[in-house]
């Protein structure tokens, strides 16, 4: 059985690339791997990249010397969760408030199964400039 | 400086949850962590979950005993990339064809910088049942 190694790129579609880039740099300190007019790539962790894609700018397939990259686009309030250490969640809350990021809600979950994902956890929810739903969840 | 550990959850919005679940199980063999009428959670890797969310079913905030989970929704042809071993890319291509998944394009990229993300790579692009743009990229 073939298995992928993991999620390499996850994408959010944004109205103003510069505004989003500033937000993700200020809040998460992600390193900027690539920054173009149409797309930015931010390093979240080892082998994990967050793509910020300007809405409507990548709809059509793009021919490159190495082949054609299919078009992509999206809208709505997409969801993206990052994991954080449980011991740091309070610091994160303070950190977000200091940067003017409103905490929309806090959620406590009880253990509901054996998977790591179903263990007891706490989450902070807040929005990015486009209204995408970001979550910091303890693991 | 606080740092997140990584991307824990990335979400795709789908028209038919059962159809998507079958696709992701058949193509990627992801384990199903949770399966409800509104949402499925699939384990991609350690601390990496792919959420399949039924379009339009999670728009409103959802009150839970532990707090309110904000609403989320999305549409379009979202992009999601997984990394695979370079030595397995040919096997992946055969594997996809055997399962009736059409390869939309192949892209070869030359090294364009020092970041792991900018090294020489090869990608296979194909679609999930909702037309989301999936990529297998070698690292």
mmCIF file of C-alpha atoms in Angstrom:
data_model
loop_
_atom_site.group_PDB
_atom_site.id
_atom_site.type_symbol
_atom_site.label_atom_id
_atom_site.label_comp_id
_atom_site.label_asym_id
_atom_site.label_seq_id
_atom_site.Cartn_x
_atom_site.Cartn_y
_atom_site.Cartn_z
ATOM 1 C CA UNK A 1 0.000 0.000 0.000
ATOM 2 C CA UNK A 2 1.332 3.405 -0.995
ATOM 3 C CA UNK A 3 1.099 6.152 1.568
ATOM 4 C CA UNK A 4 1.605 9.877 1.294
ATOM 5 C CA UNK A 5 4.073 11.373 3.741
ATOM 6 C CA UNK A 6 1.749 14.127 4.871
ATOM 7 C CA UNK A 7 0.055 17.372 3.944
ATOM 8 C CA UNK A 8 2.658 19.489 2.161
ATOM 9 C CA UNK A 9 0.550 22.463 1.062
ATOM 10 C CA UNK A 10 -2.753 23.793 2.296
ATOM 11 C CA UNK A 11 -4.228 26.856 0.624
ATOM 12 C CA UNK A 12 -6.296 29.854 1.655
ATOM 13 C CA UNK A 13 -7.774 32.254 -0.893
ATOM 14 C CA UNK A 14 -7.492 35.897 0.063
ATOM 15 C CA UNK A 15 -8.638 39.261 -1.269
ATOM 16 C CA UNK A 16 -5.494 41.201 -0.424
ATOM 17 C CA UNK A 17 -2.271 39.235 -0.495
ATOM 18 C CA UNK A 18 -0.151 41.866 1.240
ATOM 19 C CA UNK A 19 -2.658 42.276 4.073
ATOM 20 C CA UNK A 20 -2.777 38.507 4.623
ATOM 21 C CA UNK A 21 0.975 38.161 4.467
ATOM 22 C CA UNK A 22 1.370 40.816 7.163
ATOM 23 C CA UNK A 23 -1.228 39.071 9.318
ATOM 24 C CA UNK A 24 0.345 35.619 9.094
ATOM 25 C CA UNK A 25 3.823 36.991 9.660
ATOM 26 C CA UNK A 26 2.764 39.083 12.657
ATOM 27 C CA UNK A 27 0.631 36.423 14.308
ATOM 28 C CA UNK A 28 2.546 33.237 13.478
ATOM 29 C CA UNK A 29 6.010 34.428 12.464
ATOM 30 C CA UNK A 30 5.943 32.073 9.466
ATOM 31 C CA UNK A 31 8.955 32.458 7.192
ATOM 32 C CA UNK A 32 8.136 33.626 3.674
ATOM 33 C CA UNK A 33 9.418 31.045 1.178
ATOM 34 C CA UNK A 34 8.047 32.729 -1.918
ATOM 35 C CA UNK A 35 6.120 35.903 -2.561
ATOM 36 C CA UNK A 36 4.645 36.766 -5.932
ATOM 37 C CA UNK A 37 1.791 38.902 -7.132
ATOM 38 C CA UNK A 38 -0.502 35.893 -7.338
ATOM 39 C CA UNK A 39 0.618 33.703 -4.455
ATOM 40 C CA UNK A 40 2.689 33.582 -1.282
ATOM 41 C CA UNK A 41 4.174 30.503 0.335
ATOM 42 C CA UNK A 42 4.754 30.482 4.082
ATOM 43 C CA UNK A 43 6.623 27.832 6.007
ATOM 44 C CA UNK A 44 4.491 26.541 8.868
ATOM 45 C CA UNK A 45 6.720 23.665 9.917
ATOM 46 C CA UNK A 46 9.000 21.049 8.416
ATOM 47 C CA UNK A 47 7.432 20.009 5.101
ATOM 48 C CA UNK A 48 4.333 22.106 5.760
ATOM 49 C CA UNK A 49 3.558 25.118 3.632
ATOM 50 C CA UNK A 50 0.624 27.508 3.808
ATOM 51 C CA UNK A 51 -0.222 28.981 0.428
ATOM 52 C CA UNK A 52 -1.971 32.344 0.348
ATOM 53 C CA UNK A 53 -3.537 32.632 -3.078
ATOM 54 C CA UNK A 54 -5.061 35.822 -4.393
ATOM 55 C CA UNK A 55 -8.737 35.252 -5.073
ATOM 56 C CA UNK A 56 -9.523 34.899 -8.741
ATOM 57 C CA UNK A 57 -5.894 35.133 -9.861
ATOM 58 C CA UNK A 58 -5.207 31.414 -10.408
ATOM 59 C CA UNK A 59 -8.459 30.260 -11.964
ATOM 60 C CA UNK A 60 -6.920 29.344 -15.302
ATOM 61 C CA UNK A 61 -4.348 26.584 -15.826
ATOM 62 C CA UNK A 62 -0.835 27.964 -15.965
ATOM 63 C CA UNK A 63 1.648 26.674 -18.526
ATOM 64 C CA UNK A 64 5.194 26.390 -17.189
ATOM 65 C CA UNK A 65 8.341 25.008 -18.849
ATOM 66 C CA UNK A 66 7.892 21.827 -16.790
ATOM 67 C CA UNK A 67 4.193 21.270 -17.420
ATOM 68 C CA UNK A 68 0.778 22.768 -16.833
ATOM 69 C CA UNK A 69 -0.330 23.635 -13.312
ATOM 70 C CA UNK A 70 -4.120 23.284 -12.988
ATOM 71 C CA UNK A 71 -6.150 26.299 -11.991
ATOM 72 C CA UNK A 72 -7.450 26.689 -8.450
ATOM 73 C CA UNK A 73 -9.742 29.103 -6.696
ATOM 74 C CA UNK A 74 -11.909 29.218 -3.641
ATOM 75 C CA UNK A 75 -14.186 31.351 -1.576
ATOM 76 C CA UNK A 76 -15.972 31.196 1.737
ATOM 77 C CA UNK A 77 -14.751 31.060 5.308
ATOM 78 C CA UNK A 78 -12.350 28.166 5.132
ATOM 79 C CA UNK A 79 -11.151 26.335 8.211
ATOM 80 C CA UNK A 80 -7.544 25.713 9.154
ATOM 81 C CA UNK A 81 -6.266 24.405 12.483
ATOM 82 C CA UNK A 82 -2.781 24.442 13.900
ATOM 83 C CA UNK A 83 -1.653 22.412 16.873
ATOM 84 C CA UNK A 84 -0.003 24.020 19.855
ATOM 85 C CA UNK A 85 1.355 22.751 23.149
ATOM 86 C CA UNK A 86 -1.258 22.703 25.893
ATOM 87 C CA UNK A 87 1.202 24.488 28.169
ATOM 88 C CA UNK A 88 1.346 27.430 25.764
ATOM 89 C CA UNK A 89 -2.343 28.045 25.133
ATOM 90 C CA UNK A 90 -2.640 30.837 27.707
ATOM 91 C CA UNK A 91 0.384 32.537 26.234
ATOM 92 C CA UNK A 92 -1.210 32.261 22.799
ATOM 93 C CA UNK A 93 -4.355 33.905 24.043
ATOM 94 C CA UNK A 94 -2.375 36.812 25.479
ATOM 95 C CA UNK A 95 -0.247 36.987 22.327
ATOM 96 C CA UNK A 96 -3.293 37.208 20.070
ATOM 97 C CA UNK A 97 -4.947 39.882 22.194
ATOM 98 C CA UNK A 98 -1.747 41.934 22.227
ATOM 99 C CA UNK A 99 -1.794 41.870 18.423
ATOM 100 C CA UNK A 100 -5.394 42.993 18.262
ATOM 101 C CA UNK A 101 -6.716 39.609 17.157
ATOM 102 C CA UNK A 102 -10.144 39.010 18.669
ATOM 103 C CA UNK A 103 -10.732 35.561 20.142
ATOM 104 C CA UNK A 104 -14.075 34.536 18.701
ATOM 105 C CA UNK A 105 -14.540 31.558 20.952
ATOM 106 C CA UNK A 106 -12.868 29.033 23.197
ATOM 107 C CA UNK A 107 -13.879 25.403 23.081
ATOM 108 C CA UNK A 108 -13.063 22.643 25.524
ATOM 109 C CA UNK A 109 -13.486 19.084 24.293
ATOM 110 C CA UNK A 110 -13.562 15.986 26.427
ATOM 111 C CA UNK A 111 -11.932 12.784 25.301
ATOM 112 C CA UNK A 112 -14.261 11.079 22.838
ATOM 113 C CA UNK A 113 -12.139 8.241 21.472
ATOM 114 C CA UNK A 114 -8.677 6.715 21.287
ATOM 115 C CA UNK A 115 -7.300 8.688 18.337
ATOM 116 C CA UNK A 116 -4.935 11.548 19.174
ATOM 117 C CA UNK A 117 -7.516 13.786 17.558
ATOM 118 C CA UNK A 118 -10.234 12.760 19.987
ATOM 119 C CA UNK A 119 -8.317 13.336 23.192
ATOM 120 C CA UNK A 120 -9.314 16.054 25.643
ATOM 121 C CA UNK A 121 -8.309 19.395 24.148
ATOM 122 C CA UNK A 122 -8.772 23.125 24.221
ATOM 123 C CA UNK A 123 -9.154 25.387 21.232
ATOM 124 C CA UNK A 124 -8.990 29.074 20.479
ATOM 125 C CA UNK A 125 -10.863 30.284 17.420
ATOM 126 C CA UNK A 126 -10.197 33.543 15.623
ATOM 127 C CA UNK A 127 -10.338 34.995 12.100
ATOM 128 C CA UNK A 128 -7.808 36.037 9.553
ATOM 129 C CA UNK A 129 -8.418 39.251 7.537
ATOM 130 C CA UNK A 130 -10.648 37.362 5.062
ATOM 131 C CA UNK A 131 -12.770 35.750 7.745
ATOM 132 C CA UNK A 132 -11.150 32.333 7.408
ATOM 133 C CA UNK A 133 -11.672 30.355 10.601
ATOM 134 C CA UNK A 134 -8.367 29.697 12.314
ATOM 135 C CA UNK A 135 -8.058 27.360 15.265
ATOM 136 C CA UNK A 136 -5.264 26.713 17.697
ATOM 137 C CA UNK A 137 -5.878 23.326 19.235
ATOM 138 C CA UNK A 138 -3.888 21.704 22.003
ATOM 139 C CA UNK A 139 -2.488 18.245 21.478
ATOM 140 C CA UNK B 1 8.322 33.904 20.126
ATOM 141 C CA UNK B 2 5.449 31.451 20.176
ATOM 142 C CA UNK B 3 5.317 28.938 17.364
ATOM 143 C CA UNK B 4 2.585 26.561 16.288
ATOM 144 C CA UNK B 5 3.620 22.926 15.987
ATOM 145 C CA UNK B 6 2.145 22.486 12.534
ATOM 146 C CA UNK B 7 -1.003 22.217 10.468
ATOM 147 C CA UNK B 8 -3.366 19.951 12.384
ATOM 148 C CA UNK B 9 -6.500 20.190 10.269
ATOM 149 C CA UNK B 10 -7.031 21.196 6.679
ATOM 150 C CA UNK B 11 -10.551 21.190 5.268
ATOM 151 C CA UNK B 12 -12.208 20.470 1.946
ATOM 152 C CA UNK B 13 -15.887 21.222 1.325
ATOM 153 C CA UNK B 14 -17.715 18.523 -0.597
ATOM 154 C CA UNK B 15 -21.149 17.973 -2.073
ATOM 155 C CA UNK B 16 -21.487 14.299 -1.188
ATOM 156 C CA UNK B 17 -19.701 13.209 1.961
ATOM 157 C CA UNK B 18 -20.027 9.468 1.345
ATOM 158 C CA UNK B 19 -18.662 9.785 -2.197
ATOM 159 C CA UNK B 20 -15.666 11.779 -0.994
ATOM 160 C CA UNK B 21 -15.019 9.419 1.885
ATOM 161 C CA UNK B 22 -14.899 6.471 -0.517
ATOM 162 C CA UNK B 23 -12.546 8.362 -2.814
ATOM 163 C CA UNK B 24 -10.086 9.342 -0.094
ATOM 164 C CA UNK B 25 -10.146 5.878 1.446
ATOM 165 C CA UNK B 26 -9.644 4.139 -1.909
ATOM 166 C CA UNK B 27 -6.928 6.447 -3.198
ATOM 167 C CA UNK B 28 -5.034 7.283 -0.005
ATOM 168 C CA UNK B 29 -6.074 4.625 2.500
ATOM 169 C CA UNK B 30 -6.541 7.297 5.152
ATOM 170 C CA UNK B 31 -7.998 5.967 8.390
ATOM 171 C CA UNK B 32 -11.392 7.375 9.323
ATOM 172 C CA UNK B 33 -11.175 9.030 12.733
ATOM 173 C CA UNK B 34 -14.712 10.355 12.821
ATOM 174 C CA UNK B 35 -17.654 10.157 10.453
ATOM 175 C CA UNK B 36 -20.829 12.143 10.970
ATOM 176 C CA UNK B 37 -23.569 13.424 8.737
ATOM 177 C CA UNK B 38 -21.930 16.834 8.514
ATOM 178 C CA UNK B 39 -18.231 16.068 8.615
ATOM 179 C CA UNK B 40 -15.608 13.324 8.327
ATOM 180 C CA UNK B 41 -12.122 13.362 9.768
ATOM 181 C CA UNK B 42 -9.394 11.356 8.068
ATOM 182 C CA UNK B 43 -5.926 10.754 9.420
ATOM 183 C CA UNK B 44 -3.316 11.745 6.844
ATOM 184 C CA UNK B 45 -0.272 11.387 9.057
ATOM 185 C CA UNK B 46 0.829 11.933 12.621
ATOM 186 C CA UNK B 47 -0.997 15.059 13.854
ATOM 187 C CA UNK B 48 -2.430 15.736 10.397
ATOM 188 C CA UNK B 49 -6.135 15.453 9.781
ATOM 189 C CA UNK B 50 -8.091 16.064 6.591
ATOM 190 C CA UNK B 51 -11.616 17.258 7.283
ATOM 191 C CA UNK B 52 -14.253 16.585 4.645
ATOM 192 C CA UNK B 53 -17.088 18.994 5.371
ATOM 193 C CA UNK B 54 -20.447 18.784 3.678
ATOM 194 C CA UNK B 55 -21.050 21.985 1.727
ATOM 195 C CA UNK B 56 -23.491 24.299 3.417
ATOM 196 C CA UNK B 57 -23.921 22.118 6.497
ATOM 197 C CA UNK B 58 -21.609 23.993 8.878
ATOM 198 C CA UNK B 59 -22.375 27.599 7.992
ATOM 199 C CA UNK B 60 -23.832 28.474 11.362
ATOM 200 C CA UNK B 61 -21.921 28.492 14.641
ATOM 201 C CA UNK B 62 -22.493 25.320 16.595
ATOM 202 C CA UNK B 63 -23.042 25.426 20.351
ATOM 203 C CA UNK B 64 -21.406 22.541 22.205
ATOM 204 C CA UNK B 65 -21.175 21.846 25.955
ATOM 205 C CA UNK B 66 -17.568 23.087 25.827
ATOM 206 C CA UNK B 67 -18.151 26.267 23.837
ATOM 207 C CA UNK B 68 -19.256 27.540 20.449
ATOM 208 C CA UNK B 69 -17.539 26.296 17.306
ATOM 209 C CA UNK B 70 -17.604 29.009 14.619
ATOM 210 C CA UNK B 71 -19.293 28.257 11.323
ATOM 211 C CA UNK B 72 -17.269 27.447 8.235
ATOM 212 C CA UNK B 73 -18.038 26.889 4.584
ATOM 213 C CA UNK B 74 -16.287 27.029 1.274
ATOM 214 C CA UNK B 75 -16.639 26.508 -2.417
ATOM 215 C CA UNK B 76 -14.459 26.422 -5.470
ATOM 216 C CA UNK B 77 -11.684 24.108 -6.578
ATOM 217 C CA UNK B 78 -9.438 24.166 -3.561
ATOM 218 C CA UNK B 79 -5.831 23.060 -3.676
ATOM 219 C CA UNK B 80 -4.239 20.487 -1.404
ATOM 220 C CA UNK B 81 -0.809 18.923 -1.844
ATOM 221 C CA UNK B 82 0.661 15.852 -0.207
ATOM 222 C CA UNK B 83 4.329 14.965 -0.243
ATOM 223 C CA UNK B 84 5.524 11.604 -1.456
ATOM 224 C CA UNK B 85 8.919 9.973 -1.844
ATOM 225 C CA UNK B 86 10.498 10.639 -5.208
ATOM 226 C CA UNK B 87 11.207 6.917 -5.555
ATOM 227 C CA UNK B 88 7.476 6.174 -5.333
ATOM 228 C CA UNK B 89 6.091 8.666 -7.850
ATOM 229 C CA UNK B 90 5.904 6.168 -10.710
ATOM 230 C CA UNK B 91 4.109 3.715 -8.478
ATOM 231 C CA UNK B 92 1.683 6.457 -7.522
ATOM 232 C CA UNK B 93 0.957 7.183 -11.154
ATOM 233 C CA UNK B 94 0.198 3.510 -11.817
ATOM 234 C CA UNK B 95 -1.805 3.287 -8.603
ATOM 235 C CA UNK B 96 -3.998 6.257 -9.563
ATOM 236 C CA UNK B 97 -4.596 4.957 -13.088
ATOM 237 C CA UNK B 98 -5.556 1.537 -11.727
ATOM 238 C CA UNK B 99 -8.172 3.230 -9.580
ATOM 239 C CA UNK B 100 -9.580 5.174 -12.506
ATOM 240 C CA UNK B 101 -8.196 8.510 -11.341
ATOM 241 C CA UNK B 102 -7.208 10.599 -14.360
ATOM 242 C CA UNK B 103 -3.840 12.350 -14.135
ATOM 243 C CA UNK B 104 -4.605 15.909 -15.205
ATOM 244 C CA UNK B 105 -1.007 16.971 -15.530
ATOM 245 C CA UNK B 106 2.563 16.280 -14.543
ATOM 246 C CA UNK B 107 4.876 19.108 -13.631
ATOM 247 C CA UNK B 108 8.637 19.070 -13.269
ATOM 248 C CA UNK B 109 10.186 21.939 -11.347
ATOM 249 C CA UNK B 110 13.838 22.850 -11.260
ATOM 250 C CA UNK B 111 15.523 24.031 -8.115
ATOM 251 C CA UNK B 112 14.638 27.692 -7.606
ATOM 252 C CA UNK B 113 15.957 28.422 -4.124
ATOM 253 C CA UNK B 114 17.379 26.982 -0.926
ATOM 254 C CA UNK B 115 14.129 26.146 0.860
ATOM 255 C CA UNK B 116 13.066 22.489 0.825
ATOM 256 C CA UNK B 117 9.989 23.711 -1.043
ATOM 257 C CA UNK B 118 12.048 25.153 -3.886
ATOM 258 C CA UNK B 119 14.155 22.086 -4.614
ATOM 259 C CA UNK B 120 13.824 20.168 -7.875
ATOM 260 C CA UNK B 121 10.592 18.204 -7.742
ATOM 261 C CA UNK B 122 7.977 16.367 -9.717
ATOM 262 C CA UNK B 123 4.233 16.638 -9.244
ATOM 263 C CA UNK B 124 1.168 14.711 -10.301
ATOM 264 C CA UNK B 125 -2.099 16.645 -10.396
ATOM 265 C CA UNK B 126 -5.541 15.080 -10.321
ATOM 266 C CA UNK B 127 -9.034 15.873 -9.045
ATOM 267 C CA UNK B 128 -11.194 14.590 -6.252
ATOM 268 C CA UNK B 129 -14.936 14.043 -6.930
ATOM 269 C CA UNK B 130 -15.666 17.741 -6.283
ATOM 270 C CA UNK B 131 -12.953 18.983 -8.599
ATOM 271 C CA UNK B 132 -10.596 19.969 -5.812
ATOM 272 C CA UNK B 133 -7.047 20.100 -7.133
ATOM 273 C CA UNK B 134 -4.909 17.422 -5.512
ATOM 274 C CA UNK B 135 -1.167 17.282 -5.960
ATOM 275 C CA UNK B 136 1.391 14.659 -5.098
ATOM 276 C CA UNK B 137 4.750 16.373 -4.943
ATOM 277 C CA UNK B 138 8.093 14.725 -4.413
ATOM 278 C CA UNK B 139 10.334 15.958 -1.641
#
